[in-house]
mmCIF file of C-alpha atoms in Angstrom:
data_model
loop_
_atom_site.group_PDB
_atom_site.id
_atom_site.type_symbol
_atom_site.label_atom_id
_atom_site.label_comp_id
_atom_site.label_asym_id
_atom_site.label_seq_id
_atom_site.Cartn_x
_atom_site.Cartn_y
_atom_site.Cartn_z
ATOM 1 C CA MET A 1 182.952 -28.559 37.724
ATOM 2 C CA ARG A 2 180.880 -28.667 40.900
ATOM 3 C CA PHE A 3 181.534 -31.367 43.502
ATOM 4 C CA GLU A 4 180.411 -31.644 47.108
ATOM 5 C CA VAL A 5 179.787 -34.299 49.753
ATOM 6 C CA ASP A 6 177.642 -33.609 52.798
ATOM 7 C CA ASP A 7 175.935 -35.495 55.597
ATOM 8 C CA ALA A 8 172.619 -36.947 54.508
ATOM 9 C CA GLY A 9 171.434 -39.721 56.757
ATOM 10 C CA LEU A 10 168.009 -41.242 56.367
ATOM 11 C CA ARG A 11 165.819 -42.131 59.316
ATOM 12 C CA ASP A 12 168.276 -43.577 61.826
ATOM 13 C CA ALA A 13 170.825 -44.574 59.179
ATOM 14 C CA PRO A 14 173.874 -42.349 58.707
ATOM 15 C CA GLY A 15 174.991 -41.400 55.238
ATOM 16 C CA VAL A 16 176.297 -38.909 52.755
ATOM 17 C CA ALA A 17 174.959 -37.144 49.684
ATOM 18 C CA VAL A 18 177.207 -36.590 46.691
ATOM 19 C CA HIS A 19 176.558 -33.587 44.438
ATOM 20 C CA GLY A 20 177.888 -32.554 41.051
ATOM 21 C CA GLU A 21 180.351 -34.678 39.123
ATOM 22 C CA VAL A 22 182.686 -37.459 40.256
ATOM 23 C CA ASP A 23 185.798 -38.169 38.225
ATOM 24 C CA LEU A 24 189.440 -38.990 38.822
ATOM 25 C CA HIS A 25 190.177 -35.465 40.084
ATOM 26 C CA VAL A 26 187.739 -35.565 43.028
ATOM 27 C CA VAL A 27 187.959 -39.269 43.912
ATOM 28 C CA PRO A 28 190.442 -38.766 46.800
ATOM 29 C CA GLU A 29 188.100 -36.257 48.438
ATOM 30 C CA LEU A 30 185.078 -38.515 47.883
ATOM 31 C CA GLU A 31 186.890 -41.539 49.288
ATOM 32 C CA ASP A 32 188.043 -39.619 52.384
ATOM 33 C CA ALA A 33 184.541 -38.252 53.037
ATOM 34 C CA ILE A 34 182.804 -41.623 52.679
ATOM 35 C CA GLU A 35 185.362 -43.550 54.723
ATOM 36 C CA ALA A 36 185.304 -40.948 57.520
ATOM 37 C CA ALA A 37 181.502 -41.075 57.650
ATOM 38 C CA ILE A 38 181.545 -44.878 57.744
ATOM 39 C CA ARG A 39 184.172 -44.998 60.511
ATOM 40 C CA LYS A 40 182.187 -42.681 62.796
ATOM 41 C CA SER A 41 178.860 -44.483 62.315
ATOM 42 C CA VAL A 42 177.141 -47.798 62.972
ATOM 43 C CA GLY A 43 174.440 -49.799 61.218
ATOM 44 C CA ALA A 44 173.175 -49.417 57.669
ATOM 45 C CA PHE A 45 174.737 -46.628 55.609
ATOM 46 C CA ILE A 46 173.200 -44.470 52.858
ATOM 47 C CA ILE A 47 174.945 -42.928 49.871
ATOM 48 C CA ASP A 48 172.601 -40.530 48.099
ATOM 49 C CA LEU A 49 173.490 -39.890 44.455
ATOM 50 C CA SER A 50 170.231 -38.080 43.612
ATOM 51 C CA ASP A 51 172.065 -34.829 42.841
ATOM 52 C CA LEU A 52 174.972 -36.448 41.006
ATOM 53 C CA ASP A 53 175.287 -35.494 37.338
ATOM 54 C CA PHE A 54 178.213 -37.726 36.345
ATOM 55 C CA ILE A 55 180.293 -40.588 37.727
ATOM 56 C CA ASP A 56 183.186 -42.378 36.059
ATOM 57 C CA SER A 57 184.790 -45.739 36.783
ATOM 58 C CA SER A 58 187.053 -44.267 39.467
ATOM 59 C CA GLY A 59 183.960 -43.075 41.332
ATOM 60 C CA LEU A 60 182.393 -46.524 41.036
ATOM 61 C CA GLN A 61 185.583 -47.965 42.534
ATOM 62 C CA VAL A 62 185.130 -45.726 45.591
ATOM 63 C CA LEU A 63 181.583 -47.007 46.027
ATOM 64 C CA LEU A 64 182.763 -50.605 45.690
ATOM 65 C CA ARG A 65 185.412 -49.982 48.377
ATOM 66 C CA ALA A 66 182.747 -48.464 50.647
ATOM 67 C CA ARG A 67 180.604 -51.562 50.095
ATOM 68 C CA ALA A 68 183.545 -53.785 51.030
ATOM 69 C CA LEU A 69 184.392 -51.712 54.113
ATOM 70 C CA LEU A 70 180.802 -51.942 55.339
ATOM 71 C CA GLY A 71 180.653 -55.630 54.469
ATOM 72 C CA ARG A 72 183.555 -56.383 56.821
ATOM 73 C CA GLU A 73 181.278 -55.302 59.670
ATOM 74 C CA ASP A 74 178.167 -56.925 58.177
ATOM 75 C CA ARG A 75 176.637 -53.481 57.582
ATOM 76 C CA ALA A 76 174.205 -52.786 54.752
ATOM 77 C CA LEU A 77 174.747 -50.138 52.080
ATOM 78 C CA ALA A 78 171.791 -48.465 50.386
ATOM 79 C CA VAL A 79 172.483 -46.288 47.349
ATOM 80 C CA VAL A 80 169.868 -43.739 46.301
ATOM 81 C CA CYS A 81 170.296 -43.434 42.542
ATOM 82 C CA PRO A 82 167.305 -42.361 40.443
ATOM 83 C CA TYR A 83 166.956 -43.617 36.903
ATOM 84 C CA GLY A 84 169.045 -41.509 34.533
ATOM 85 C CA PRO A 85 172.641 -41.139 33.336
ATOM 86 C CA VAL A 86 174.311 -42.077 36.647
ATOM 87 C CA ARG A 87 172.109 -45.158 37.100
ATOM 88 C CA ARG A 88 172.954 -46.101 33.518
ATOM 89 C CA VAL A 89 176.671 -46.151 34.407
ATOM 90 C CA PHE A 90 175.913 -48.730 37.114
ATOM 91 C CA GLU A 91 173.935 -50.819 34.619
ATOM 92 C CA LEU A 92 176.473 -50.627 31.786
ATOM 93 C CA SER A 93 179.384 -51.458 34.098
ATOM 94 C CA GLY A 94 177.576 -54.476 35.534
ATOM 95 C CA THR A 95 177.797 -53.102 39.076
ATOM 96 C CA SER A 96 174.067 -52.484 39.489
ATOM 97 C CA GLU A 97 173.720 -56.071 40.721
ATOM 98 C CA LEU A 98 176.283 -55.454 43.481
ATOM 99 C CA PHE A 99 174.421 -52.586 45.144
ATOM 100 C CA ALA A 100 171.017 -52.102 46.720
ATOM 101 C CA LEU A 101 169.933 -49.265 44.413
ATOM 102 C CA TYR A 102 166.830 -47.215 45.170
ATOM 103 C CA GLY A 103 165.147 -44.692 42.903
ATOM 104 C CA SER A 104 164.387 -42.249 45.719
ATOM 105 C CA ARG A 105 165.085 -41.515 49.368
ATOM 106 C CA GLU A 106 161.531 -42.658 50.121
ATOM 107 C CA GLU A 107 162.162 -46.074 48.559
ATOM 108 C CA ALA A 108 165.396 -46.433 50.532
ATOM 109 C CA ALA A 109 163.681 -45.391 53.781
ATOM 110 C CA ALA A 110 160.949 -47.975 53.256
ATOM 111 C CA ALA A 111 163.565 -50.693 52.780
ATOM 112 C CA LEU A 112 165.682 -49.843 55.832
ATOM 113 C CA VAL A 113 165.480 -52.158 58.783
ATOM 114 C CA PRO A 114 165.927 -50.336 62.098
ATOM 115 C CA ALA A 115 169.165 -51.167 63.944
ATOM 116 C CA ASP A 116 168.778 -53.286 67.094
#
C-alpha cells in the first residue's frame, strides 16, 4: 500500500498533497504531517487529495481535526478532491458540506483570496 504526504501549496497558500491510500495504519503519519504544516504556516491552507485512491473514516477524522485547528485561527481550508471514489466517501459520510471541496487545483486557486 502506497502512502505519502508532501508539500503542495497553491499560489501563496501553503498546503500538502496526500498520495496513495489513507487508512487506520497511516493516520498517525498523516495527522503529524498536516498538523506540522499548519503550525508552520499562515493564512488559507490547501489539502490536495487529487492523487488519493482511498480514504476511510479515520482519514476523514484527520481532515476534520485539521479543519478545526485552522478554524481556531479563523483560517480557511480548501480541499482539492476530484469527483470519484474519494469524493464519494465525503458525500456518503455527510462531510462534504463541512469542507470547501474543489474538483481541481485550478478551481481551488480561483477561489483563494490573497492573504492581507
